[in-house]
XYZ file of C-alpha atoms in Angstrom:
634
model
C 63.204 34.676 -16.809
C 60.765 36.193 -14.359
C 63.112 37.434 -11.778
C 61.125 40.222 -10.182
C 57.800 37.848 -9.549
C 56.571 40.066 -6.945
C 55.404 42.974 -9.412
C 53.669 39.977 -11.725
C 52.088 38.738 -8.843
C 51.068 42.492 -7.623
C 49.361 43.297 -11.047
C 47.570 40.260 -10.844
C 46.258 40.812 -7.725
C 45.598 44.283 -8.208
C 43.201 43.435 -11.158
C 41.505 40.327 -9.112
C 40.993 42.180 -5.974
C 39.755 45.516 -7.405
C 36.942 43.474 -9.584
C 36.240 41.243 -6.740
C 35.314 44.201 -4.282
C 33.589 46.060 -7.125
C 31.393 43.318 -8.727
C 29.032 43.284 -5.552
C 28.488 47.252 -6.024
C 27.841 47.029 -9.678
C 25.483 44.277 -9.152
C 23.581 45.915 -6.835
C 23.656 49.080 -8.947
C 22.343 46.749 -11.945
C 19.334 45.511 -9.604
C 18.701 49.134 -7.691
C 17.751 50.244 -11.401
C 16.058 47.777 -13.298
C 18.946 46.910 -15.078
C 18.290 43.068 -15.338
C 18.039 40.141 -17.628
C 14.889 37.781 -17.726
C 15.042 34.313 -18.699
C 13.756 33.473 -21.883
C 14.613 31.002 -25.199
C 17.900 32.592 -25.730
C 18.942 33.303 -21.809
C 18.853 29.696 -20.051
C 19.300 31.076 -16.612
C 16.811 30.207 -14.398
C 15.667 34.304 -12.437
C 15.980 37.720 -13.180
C 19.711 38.734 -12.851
C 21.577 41.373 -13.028
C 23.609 42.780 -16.182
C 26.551 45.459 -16.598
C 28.813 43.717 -14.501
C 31.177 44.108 -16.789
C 31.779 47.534 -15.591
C 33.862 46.142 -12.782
C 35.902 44.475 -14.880
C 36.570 47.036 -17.333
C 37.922 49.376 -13.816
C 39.730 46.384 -12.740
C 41.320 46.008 -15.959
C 42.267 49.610 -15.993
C 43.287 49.474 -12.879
C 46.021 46.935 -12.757
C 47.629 48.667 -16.084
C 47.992 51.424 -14.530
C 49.997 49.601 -11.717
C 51.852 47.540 -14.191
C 53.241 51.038 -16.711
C 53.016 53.946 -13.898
C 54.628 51.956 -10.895
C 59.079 51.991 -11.708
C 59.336 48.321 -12.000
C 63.197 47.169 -13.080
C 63.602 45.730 -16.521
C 59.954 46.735 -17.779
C 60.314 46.122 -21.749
C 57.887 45.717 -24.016
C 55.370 47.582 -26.010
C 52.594 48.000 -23.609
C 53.575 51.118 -21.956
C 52.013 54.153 -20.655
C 51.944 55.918 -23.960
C 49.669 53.147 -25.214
C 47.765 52.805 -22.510
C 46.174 56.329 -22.886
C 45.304 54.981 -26.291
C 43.999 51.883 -24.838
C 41.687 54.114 -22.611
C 40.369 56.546 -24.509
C 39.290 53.841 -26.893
C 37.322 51.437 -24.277
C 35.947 54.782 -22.601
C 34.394 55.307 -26.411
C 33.270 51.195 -26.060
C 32.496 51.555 -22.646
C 29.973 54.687 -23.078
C 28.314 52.380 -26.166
C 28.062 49.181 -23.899
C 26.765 50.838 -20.959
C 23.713 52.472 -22.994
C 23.234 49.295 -24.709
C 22.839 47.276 -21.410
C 20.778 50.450 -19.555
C 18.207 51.312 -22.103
C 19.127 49.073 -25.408
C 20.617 50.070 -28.695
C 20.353 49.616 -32.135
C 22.527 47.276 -33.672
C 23.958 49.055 -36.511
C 24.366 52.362 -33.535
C 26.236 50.111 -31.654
C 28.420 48.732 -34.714
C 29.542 52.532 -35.172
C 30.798 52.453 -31.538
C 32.702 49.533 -32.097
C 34.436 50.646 -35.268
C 35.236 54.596 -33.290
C 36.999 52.465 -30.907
C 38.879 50.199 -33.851
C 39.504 53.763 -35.804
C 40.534 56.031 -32.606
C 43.218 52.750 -31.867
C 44.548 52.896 -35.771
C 44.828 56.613 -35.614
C 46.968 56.939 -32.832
C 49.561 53.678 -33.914
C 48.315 50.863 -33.649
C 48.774 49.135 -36.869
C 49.012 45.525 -38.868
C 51.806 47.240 -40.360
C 52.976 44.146 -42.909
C 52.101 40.734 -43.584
C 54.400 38.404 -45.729
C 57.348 41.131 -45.651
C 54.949 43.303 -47.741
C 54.269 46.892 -46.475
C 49.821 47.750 -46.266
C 48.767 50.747 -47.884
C 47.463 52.934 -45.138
C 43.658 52.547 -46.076
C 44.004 48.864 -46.317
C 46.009 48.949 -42.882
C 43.089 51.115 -41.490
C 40.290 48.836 -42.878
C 42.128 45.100 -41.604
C 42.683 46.907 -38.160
C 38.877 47.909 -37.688
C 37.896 44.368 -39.505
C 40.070 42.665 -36.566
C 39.093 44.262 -33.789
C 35.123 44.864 -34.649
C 35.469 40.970 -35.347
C 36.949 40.036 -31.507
C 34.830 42.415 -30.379
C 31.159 41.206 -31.384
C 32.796 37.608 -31.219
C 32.836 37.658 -27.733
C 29.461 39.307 -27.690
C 27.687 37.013 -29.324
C 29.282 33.821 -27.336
C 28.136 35.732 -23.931
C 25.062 33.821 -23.639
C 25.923 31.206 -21.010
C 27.211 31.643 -17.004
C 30.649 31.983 -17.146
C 31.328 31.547 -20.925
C 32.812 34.558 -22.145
C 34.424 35.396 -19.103
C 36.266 31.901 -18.767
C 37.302 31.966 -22.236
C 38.863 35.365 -22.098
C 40.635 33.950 -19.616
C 42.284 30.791 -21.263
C 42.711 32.764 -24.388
C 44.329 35.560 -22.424
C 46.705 32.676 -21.217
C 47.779 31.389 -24.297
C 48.582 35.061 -25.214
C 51.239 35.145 -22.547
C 52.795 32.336 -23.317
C 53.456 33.892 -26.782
C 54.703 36.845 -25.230
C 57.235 34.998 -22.811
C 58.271 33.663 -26.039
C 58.798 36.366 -27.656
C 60.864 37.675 -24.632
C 58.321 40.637 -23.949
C 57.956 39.934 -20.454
C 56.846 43.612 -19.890
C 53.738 43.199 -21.807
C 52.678 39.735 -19.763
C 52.045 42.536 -16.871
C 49.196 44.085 -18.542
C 47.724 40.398 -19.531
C 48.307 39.415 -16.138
C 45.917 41.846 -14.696
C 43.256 40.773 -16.738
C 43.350 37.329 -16.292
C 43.076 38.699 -12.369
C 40.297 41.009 -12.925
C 37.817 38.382 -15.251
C 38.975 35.535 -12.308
C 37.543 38.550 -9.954
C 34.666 38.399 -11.795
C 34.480 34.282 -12.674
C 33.481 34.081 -8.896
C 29.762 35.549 -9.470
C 29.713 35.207 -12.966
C 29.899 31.010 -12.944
C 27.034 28.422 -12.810
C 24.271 30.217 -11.091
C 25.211 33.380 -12.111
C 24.463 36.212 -10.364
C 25.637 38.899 -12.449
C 26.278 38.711 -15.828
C 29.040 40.648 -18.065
C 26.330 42.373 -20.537
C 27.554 43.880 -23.887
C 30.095 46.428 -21.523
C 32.205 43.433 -20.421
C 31.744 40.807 -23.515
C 33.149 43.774 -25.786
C 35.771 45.055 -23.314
C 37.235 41.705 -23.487
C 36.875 40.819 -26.726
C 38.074 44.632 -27.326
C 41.420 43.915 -25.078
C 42.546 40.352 -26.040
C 42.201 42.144 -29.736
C 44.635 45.113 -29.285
C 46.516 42.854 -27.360
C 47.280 40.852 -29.884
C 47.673 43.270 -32.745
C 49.963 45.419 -31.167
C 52.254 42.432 -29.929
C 52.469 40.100 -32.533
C 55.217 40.005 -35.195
C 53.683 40.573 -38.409
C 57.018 39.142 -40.073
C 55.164 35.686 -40.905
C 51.955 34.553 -42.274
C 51.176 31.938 -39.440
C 52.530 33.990 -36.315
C 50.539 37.212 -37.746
C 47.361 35.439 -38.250
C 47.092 31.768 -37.451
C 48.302 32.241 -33.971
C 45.815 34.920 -33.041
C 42.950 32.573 -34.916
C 43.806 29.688 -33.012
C 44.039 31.265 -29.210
C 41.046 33.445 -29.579
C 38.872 29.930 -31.267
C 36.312 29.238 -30.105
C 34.444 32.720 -29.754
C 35.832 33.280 -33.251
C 34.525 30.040 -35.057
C 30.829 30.810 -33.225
C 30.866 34.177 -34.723
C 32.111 32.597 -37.916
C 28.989 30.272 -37.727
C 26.836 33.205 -36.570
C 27.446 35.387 -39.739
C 27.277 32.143 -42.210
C 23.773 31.075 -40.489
C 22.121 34.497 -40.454
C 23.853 35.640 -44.090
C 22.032 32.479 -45.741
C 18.584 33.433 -43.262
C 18.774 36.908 -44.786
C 19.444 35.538 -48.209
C 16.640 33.516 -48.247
C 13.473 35.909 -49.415
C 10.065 34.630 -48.179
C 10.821 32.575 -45.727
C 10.270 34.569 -42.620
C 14.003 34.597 -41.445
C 15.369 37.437 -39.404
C 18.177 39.688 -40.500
C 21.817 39.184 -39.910
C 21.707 41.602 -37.046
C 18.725 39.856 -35.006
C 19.831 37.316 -32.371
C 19.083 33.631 -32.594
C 19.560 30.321 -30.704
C 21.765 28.544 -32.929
C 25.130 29.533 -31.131
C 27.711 26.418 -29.761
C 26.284 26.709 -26.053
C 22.775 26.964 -26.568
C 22.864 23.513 -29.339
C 25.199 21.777 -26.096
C 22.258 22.791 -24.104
C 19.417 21.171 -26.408
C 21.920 18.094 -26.527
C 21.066 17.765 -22.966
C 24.331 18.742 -21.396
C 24.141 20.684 -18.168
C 25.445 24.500 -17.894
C 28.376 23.644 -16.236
C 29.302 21.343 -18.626
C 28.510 22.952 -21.713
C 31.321 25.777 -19.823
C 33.483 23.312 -19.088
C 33.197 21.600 -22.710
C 33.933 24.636 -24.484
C 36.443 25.675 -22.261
C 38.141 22.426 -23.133
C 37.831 22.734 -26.744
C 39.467 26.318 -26.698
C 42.615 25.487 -24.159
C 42.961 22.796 -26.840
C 42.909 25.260 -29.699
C 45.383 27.493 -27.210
C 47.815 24.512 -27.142
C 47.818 24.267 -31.041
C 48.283 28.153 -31.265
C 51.774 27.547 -28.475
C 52.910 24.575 -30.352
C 53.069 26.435 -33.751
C 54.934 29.348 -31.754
C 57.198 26.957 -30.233
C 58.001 24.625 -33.150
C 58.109 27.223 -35.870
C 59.743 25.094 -38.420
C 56.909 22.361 -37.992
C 54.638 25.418 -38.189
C 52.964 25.019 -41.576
C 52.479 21.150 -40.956
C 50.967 21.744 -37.370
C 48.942 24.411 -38.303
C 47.380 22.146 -41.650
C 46.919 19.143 -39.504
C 44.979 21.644 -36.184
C 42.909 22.983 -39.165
C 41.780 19.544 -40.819
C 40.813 18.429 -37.183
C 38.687 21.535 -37.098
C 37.398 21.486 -40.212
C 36.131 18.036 -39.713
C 34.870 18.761 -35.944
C 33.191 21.924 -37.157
C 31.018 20.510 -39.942
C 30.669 17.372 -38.496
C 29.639 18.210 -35.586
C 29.039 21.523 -35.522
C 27.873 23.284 -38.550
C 25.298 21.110 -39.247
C 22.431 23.463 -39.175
C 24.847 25.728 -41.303
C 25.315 23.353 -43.799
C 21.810 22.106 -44.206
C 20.337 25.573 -44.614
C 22.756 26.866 -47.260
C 22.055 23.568 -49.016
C 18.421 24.785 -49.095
C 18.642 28.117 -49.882
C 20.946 26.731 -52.948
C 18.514 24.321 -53.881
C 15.605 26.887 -53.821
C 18.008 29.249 -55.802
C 19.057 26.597 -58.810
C 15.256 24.518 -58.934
C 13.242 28.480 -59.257
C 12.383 28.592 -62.838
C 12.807 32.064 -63.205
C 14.678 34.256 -65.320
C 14.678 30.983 -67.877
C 17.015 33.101 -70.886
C 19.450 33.727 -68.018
C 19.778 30.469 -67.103
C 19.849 29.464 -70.966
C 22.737 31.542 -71.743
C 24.774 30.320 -68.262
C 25.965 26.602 -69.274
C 26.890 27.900 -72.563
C 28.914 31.215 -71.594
C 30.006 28.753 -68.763
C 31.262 26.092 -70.919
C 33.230 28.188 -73.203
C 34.941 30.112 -70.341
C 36.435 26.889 -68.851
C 37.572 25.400 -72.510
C 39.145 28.904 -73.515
C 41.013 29.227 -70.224
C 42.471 25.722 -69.875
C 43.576 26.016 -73.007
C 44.998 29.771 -72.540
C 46.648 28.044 -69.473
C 48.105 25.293 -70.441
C 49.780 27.268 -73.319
C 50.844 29.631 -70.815
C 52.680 26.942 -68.707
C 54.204 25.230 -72.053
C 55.389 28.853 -73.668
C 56.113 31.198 -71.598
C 58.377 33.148 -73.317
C 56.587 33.145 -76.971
C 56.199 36.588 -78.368
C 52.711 36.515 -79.808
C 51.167 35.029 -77.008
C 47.530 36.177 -77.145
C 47.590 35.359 -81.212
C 48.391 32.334 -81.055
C 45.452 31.218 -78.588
C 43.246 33.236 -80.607
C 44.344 31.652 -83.761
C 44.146 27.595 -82.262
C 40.662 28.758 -80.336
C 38.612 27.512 -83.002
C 40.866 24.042 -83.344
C 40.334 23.127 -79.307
C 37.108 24.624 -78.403
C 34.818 25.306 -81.456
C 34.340 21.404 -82.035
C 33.437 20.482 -78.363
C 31.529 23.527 -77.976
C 29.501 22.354 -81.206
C 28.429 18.798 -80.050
C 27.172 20.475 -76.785
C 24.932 22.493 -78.415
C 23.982 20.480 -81.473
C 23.484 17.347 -78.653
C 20.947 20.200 -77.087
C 22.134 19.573 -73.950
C 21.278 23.156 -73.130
C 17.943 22.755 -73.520
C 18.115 19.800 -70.480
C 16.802 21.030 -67.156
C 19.558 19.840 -64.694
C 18.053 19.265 -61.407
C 15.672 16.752 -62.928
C 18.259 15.127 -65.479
C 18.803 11.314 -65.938
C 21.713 9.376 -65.976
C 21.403 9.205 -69.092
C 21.631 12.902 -70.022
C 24.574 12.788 -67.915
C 26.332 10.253 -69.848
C 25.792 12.010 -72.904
C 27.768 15.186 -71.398
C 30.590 13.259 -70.845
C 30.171 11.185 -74.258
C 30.027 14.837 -76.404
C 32.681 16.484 -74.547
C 35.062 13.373 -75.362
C 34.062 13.453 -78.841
C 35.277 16.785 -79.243
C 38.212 17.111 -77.703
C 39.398 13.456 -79.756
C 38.089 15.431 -82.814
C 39.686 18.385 -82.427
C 42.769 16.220 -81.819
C 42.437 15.052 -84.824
C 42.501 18.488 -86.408
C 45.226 19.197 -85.031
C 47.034 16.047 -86.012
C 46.050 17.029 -89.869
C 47.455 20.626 -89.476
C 50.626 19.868 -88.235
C 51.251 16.008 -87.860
C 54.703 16.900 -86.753
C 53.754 18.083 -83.350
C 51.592 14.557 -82.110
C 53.061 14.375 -78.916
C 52.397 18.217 -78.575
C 49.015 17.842 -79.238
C 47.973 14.973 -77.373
C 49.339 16.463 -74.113
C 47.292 19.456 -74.849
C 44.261 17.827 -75.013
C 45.061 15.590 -72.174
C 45.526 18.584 -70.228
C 42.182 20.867 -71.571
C 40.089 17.753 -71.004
C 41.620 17.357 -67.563
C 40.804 21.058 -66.643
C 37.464 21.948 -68.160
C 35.668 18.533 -67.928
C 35.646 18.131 -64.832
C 34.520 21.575 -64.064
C 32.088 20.881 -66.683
C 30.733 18.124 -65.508
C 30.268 19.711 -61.950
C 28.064 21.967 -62.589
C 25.549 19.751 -63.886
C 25.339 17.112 -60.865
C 26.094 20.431 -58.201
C 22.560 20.243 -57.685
C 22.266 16.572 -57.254
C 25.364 16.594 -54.742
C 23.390 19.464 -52.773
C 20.302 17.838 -52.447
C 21.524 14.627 -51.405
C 23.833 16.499 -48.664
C 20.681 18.736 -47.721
C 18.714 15.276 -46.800
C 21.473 13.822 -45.110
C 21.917 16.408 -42.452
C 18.068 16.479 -42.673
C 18.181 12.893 -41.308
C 21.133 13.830 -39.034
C 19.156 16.826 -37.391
C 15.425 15.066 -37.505
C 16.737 12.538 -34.792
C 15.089 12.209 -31.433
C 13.819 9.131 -29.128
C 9.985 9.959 -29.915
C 9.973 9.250 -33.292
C 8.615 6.472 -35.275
C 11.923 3.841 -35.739
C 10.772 2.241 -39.733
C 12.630 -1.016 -41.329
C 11.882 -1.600 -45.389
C 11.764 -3.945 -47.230
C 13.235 -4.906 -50.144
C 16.340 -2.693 -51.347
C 15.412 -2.763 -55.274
C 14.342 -0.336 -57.905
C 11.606 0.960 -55.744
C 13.289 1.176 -52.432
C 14.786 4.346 -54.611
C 11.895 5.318 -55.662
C 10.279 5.485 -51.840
C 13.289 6.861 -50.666
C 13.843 9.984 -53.168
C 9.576 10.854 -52.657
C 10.034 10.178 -48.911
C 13.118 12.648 -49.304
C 11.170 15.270 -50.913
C 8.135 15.264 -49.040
C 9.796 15.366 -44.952
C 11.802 17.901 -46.715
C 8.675 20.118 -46.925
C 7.145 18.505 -44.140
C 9.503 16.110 -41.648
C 6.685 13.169 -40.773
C 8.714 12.153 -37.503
C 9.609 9.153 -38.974
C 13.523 7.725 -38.804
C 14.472 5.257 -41.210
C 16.856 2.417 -39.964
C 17.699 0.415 -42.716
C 16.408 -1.994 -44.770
C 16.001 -5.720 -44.573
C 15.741 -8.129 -47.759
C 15.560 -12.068 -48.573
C 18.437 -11.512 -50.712
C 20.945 -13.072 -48.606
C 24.154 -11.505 -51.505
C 22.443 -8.035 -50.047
C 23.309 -8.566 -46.005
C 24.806 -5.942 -44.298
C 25.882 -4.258 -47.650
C 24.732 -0.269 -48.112
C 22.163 0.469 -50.284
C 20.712 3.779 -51.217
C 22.521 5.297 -48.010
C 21.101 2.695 -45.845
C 22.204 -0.804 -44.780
C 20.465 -3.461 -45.310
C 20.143 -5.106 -41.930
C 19.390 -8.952 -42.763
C 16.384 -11.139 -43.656
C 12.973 -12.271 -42.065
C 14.874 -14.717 -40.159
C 16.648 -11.894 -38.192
C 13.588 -9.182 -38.333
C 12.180 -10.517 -33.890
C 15.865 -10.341 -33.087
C 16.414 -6.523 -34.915
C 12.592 -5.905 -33.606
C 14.095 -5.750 -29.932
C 17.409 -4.577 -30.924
C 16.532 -1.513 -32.800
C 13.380 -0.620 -31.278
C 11.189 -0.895 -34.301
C 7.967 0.595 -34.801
C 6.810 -0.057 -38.802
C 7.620 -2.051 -41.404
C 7.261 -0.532 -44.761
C 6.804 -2.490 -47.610
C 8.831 -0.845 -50.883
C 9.388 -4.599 -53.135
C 6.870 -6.731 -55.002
C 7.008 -9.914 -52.406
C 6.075 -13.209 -52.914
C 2.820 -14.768 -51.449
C 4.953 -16.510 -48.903
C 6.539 -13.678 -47.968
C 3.732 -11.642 -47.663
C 2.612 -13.974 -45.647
C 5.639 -13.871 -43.353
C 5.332 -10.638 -42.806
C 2.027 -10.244 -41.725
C 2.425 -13.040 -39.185
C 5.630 -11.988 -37.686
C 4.109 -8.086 -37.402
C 0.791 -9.200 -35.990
C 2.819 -11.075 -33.396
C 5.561 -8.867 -32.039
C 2.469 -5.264 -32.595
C 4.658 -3.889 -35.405
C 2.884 -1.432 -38.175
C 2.740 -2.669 -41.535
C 2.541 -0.352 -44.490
C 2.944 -1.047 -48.093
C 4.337 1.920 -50.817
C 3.979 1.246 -54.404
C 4.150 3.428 -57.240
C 1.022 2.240 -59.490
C -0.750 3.528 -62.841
C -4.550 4.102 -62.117
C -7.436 5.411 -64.500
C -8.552 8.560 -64.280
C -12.021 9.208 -65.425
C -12.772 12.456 -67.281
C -13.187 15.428 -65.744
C -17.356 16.093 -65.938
C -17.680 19.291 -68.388
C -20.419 20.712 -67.001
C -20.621 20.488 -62.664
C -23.854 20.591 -60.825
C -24.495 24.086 -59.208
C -23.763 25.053 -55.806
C -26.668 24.786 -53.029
C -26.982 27.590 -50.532
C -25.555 25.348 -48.227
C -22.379 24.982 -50.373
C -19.010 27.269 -50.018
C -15.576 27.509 -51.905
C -12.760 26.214 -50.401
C -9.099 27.222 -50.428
């Protein structure tokens, strides 16, 4: 397969040499002329070093590609040849000019998103193209706007993971890898050449780039390689196939991809968010993967190493579905469960919690009450009307008359459900403070309705029973569920929102609280304890709860387990590091007792929580009038 290794190995070294000599120069350059980067919040580097190296790498780069299509090697093939590699140029010189300002003398974000999308446009215009996906033929202007969407996207995704020594630089490089091994697949050993030299020229530059850096890539090198590795890719891969034309390229260039992903989610929902003092979607932040590793306590190096892990893994999932392209649609579900799951479990927490908030500050504002009046209703109706138009769809396909027929059995399968709703005034209920019991009586109406239209329909045309029992199997199937969802959405947010509250609230320093008793108002504590840390977090972490009700050992109540009795409370004392007991039950005098005795012994805090009715005396009518020594207070 590679039988002329000599003019691999050449462009290789070409590209690692010519960076490697040049990097030094740059760097001093960078230094000569202020050009520098200060530790702060988002920059954990430890003294002022030097930025723009990435200038050596884009020469290096350039460099070796000019070896790999000028010099006659034998049995060259492949798309990557000199004819595109004027292209190539022309549009990193564009990226290159815009990077180099930006590092020098700073740019505005929105100037510097133009530069990236001149460089996307001046590669469309002269060929390179998505051309099809799924056999199907783009339309020019879409072609033009998924080629500038795919490249801008590489681009700032590699930007915006350039925040650690040796990130960017040392995931180019394993992504770069994986990108070659599709090629030798695909029998384009010619383009490998190009690849080849630079995975030389960002090795060139690993050597001062790593843990302590002393030069750093700045926005020149993270978009040149986020630039490269995404014209790479588009003008290799065969568009023939869903997976190979976009599931491949997702999964080799991960991990910078899934931070950007996170990046735009977090700062869209920030943005979104009025009042609150957020930046815009442009601004920088540190919420990205490295800099959360970081406040996990990891060290540099292995926050590098970590995510250089979890992208060669994501590499090896991206050559697997190459390789074993009949097993690709089950590989490629099973790689993106695992990621799922990794990514909100572990890593989209913030994410999660703060869209949870800004959709619980959206649904709880009473504003714009006649909107929100007329949205349950018009709601309601849309789902019972289209289930219905469905399922008729699916059972008569070919019945002239079609949209006559639903209009004519509307009234039979939606007017009666619709009815109950609104005569049960269950549109007059204010959801996110709803009872169980409001709940119930949902689900009760909608049943109601659907058995009495049933029977409507059973009067009409008794003939067709078996017709019109499916049918409303099927509409209640459809719509009530839907139905139903949007009146506990809000619960299901807010109890998600003070989960990952309780995940992300957890540190050594905090005060470690057992309850006690895991009744009625256990819930009670817990939902006003829920609502005030989410205003306010208190620094308290609750670990469970312990009870004399033996049947309630080690079972899960309220989201918390309860962890045993009195009898066990000295032994969980030392165990779990316990700081305060909270008292949420009515307790006997003997266990009152108990608990005072075993608290004053082993120096825990007692508390006690009760909900209570109290008198209120009258407000006075008349109040006594201020002294001169007497101010208002806000």
């Amino acid at each position: 397969m590679f039988g002329d290794l000599d003019k691999y190995i050449m462009v290789f070294l070409v590209g690692l040499l010519v960076t490697y000599l040049l990097t030094p120069v740059v760097r001093g350059l960078a230094v000569h002329y202020g050009v520098v980067d200060k530790p702060d919040e988002r920059r954990p580097h430890k003294r002022i070093t030097a930025r723009g190296g990435g200038v050596a790498v884009v020469i290096g780069v350039h460099v070796a590609c000019l070896v790999a299509v000028l010099f006659p090697w034998p049995h060259m093939t492949g798309a990557l040849d000199f004819g595109w590699w004027k292209k190539y140029a022309l549009a990193s010189l564009v990226l290159l000019i815009v990077g180099v300002i930006d590092d020098v003398r700073g740019m505005k974000p929105l100037i510097k998103l133009g530069g990236q999308v001149a460089a996307a446009l001046i590669m469309w215009f002269t060929g390179t193209h998505f051309g099809q996906i799924l056999g199907i033929k783009l339309p020019a202007p879409v072609d033009c706007v998924m080629v500038v969407i795919w490249l801008v996207a590489i681009v700032n995704a590699f930007n915006l993971i350039d925040g650690l020594d040796g990130l960017a630089s040392g995931l180019a490089i394993i992504s770069a890898v994986g990108l070659c091994g599709i090629l030798v697949m695909q029998q384009t050993l010619g383009d490998v050449l190009l690849l080849l030299g630079f995975i030389g020229a960002c090795l060139g530059f690993l050597r001062y780039n790593f843990n302590p850096a002393s030069v750093f890539l700045g926005d020149t090198g993270s978009m040149f390689l986020g630039f490269t590795l995404g014209v790479i890719s588009l003008s290799t891969f065969n568009k023939d196939t869903f997976l190979l034309s976009v599931a491949i390229p997702v999964m080799v260039l991960g991990v910078p991809i899934y931070d950007a992903m996170l990046a735009i989610w977090r700062r869209s929902v920030r943005s979104w968010v009025k009042g609150t003092g957020k930046r815009s979607i442009m601004q920088p932040d540190v919420e990205h993967l490295h800099h959360r590793l970081i406040r996990s306590g990891l060290s540099t190096k292995r926050v590098a190493t970590s995510l250089y892990l979890l992208n060669g893994a994501l590499v090896g999932t991206g050559l697997c579905i190459m390789l074993f392209q009949s097993h690709a649609a089950g590989i490629f579900l099973i790689a993106l469960l695992a990621g799922v799951y990794v990514l909100m479990r572990q890593l989209a927490v913030i994410e999660l919690q703060e869209t949870g908030s800004a959709l619980l500050m959206g649904l709880r504002r009473p504003t714009h009450s006649t909107f929100k009046a007329l949205v349950y209703p018009v709601w309601d109706m849309l789902w019972l009307a289209g289930s219905m138009a469905l399922i008729m769809w699916v059972e008569e396909p070919h019945t002239t008359g079609f949209w006559h027929s639903w209009f004519v059995d509307l009234p039979i399968w939606v007017t009666p459900t619709f009815s109950l709703l609104a005569l049960s005034r269950t549109y007059v209920t204010y959801w996110p403070r709803a009872r169980l019991r409001d709940i119930l009586m949902v689900l009760f109406w909608l049943q109601t309705g659907m058995l009495f239209s049933l029977g409507l329909a059973l009067v009409i045309d008794p003939d067709q029973a078996y017709r019109w029992v499916l049918r409303a199997i099927l509409i209640a199937g459809i719509s009530h569920p839907v139905i139903m969802t949007s009146r506990l959405i809000y619960r299901c947010i807010e109890e998600l929102v003070l989960w990952l509250k309780r995940q992300s609230h957890v540190s050594d320093d905090q005060d470690r609280v057992l309850l006690y008793g895991a009744g009625m108002r256990a819930q009670m504590f817990l939902k006003d304890y829920a609502i005030k840390s989410a205003k306010t977090p208190d620094g308290r972490r609750i670990l469970g709860f312990i009870d004399d009700e033996k049947a309630l050992h080690f079972q899960w109540i309220y989201g918390f387990l309860v962890l045993g009795g009195l009898k066990e409370l000295p032994v969980l004392v030392e165990k779990r590091k316990v700081h305060r007991i909270i008292i949420v039950s009515e307790l006997l005098p003997e266990s009152r007792a108990a608990i005072q005795r075993i608290t004053a012994q082993t120096g825990l805090k007692l508390s006690e929580w009760e909900p209570a009715e109290r008198e209120v005396n009258q407000l006075q009518t008349q109040r006594a009038p201020l002294n001169e020594n007497q101010t208002f207070k806000q």
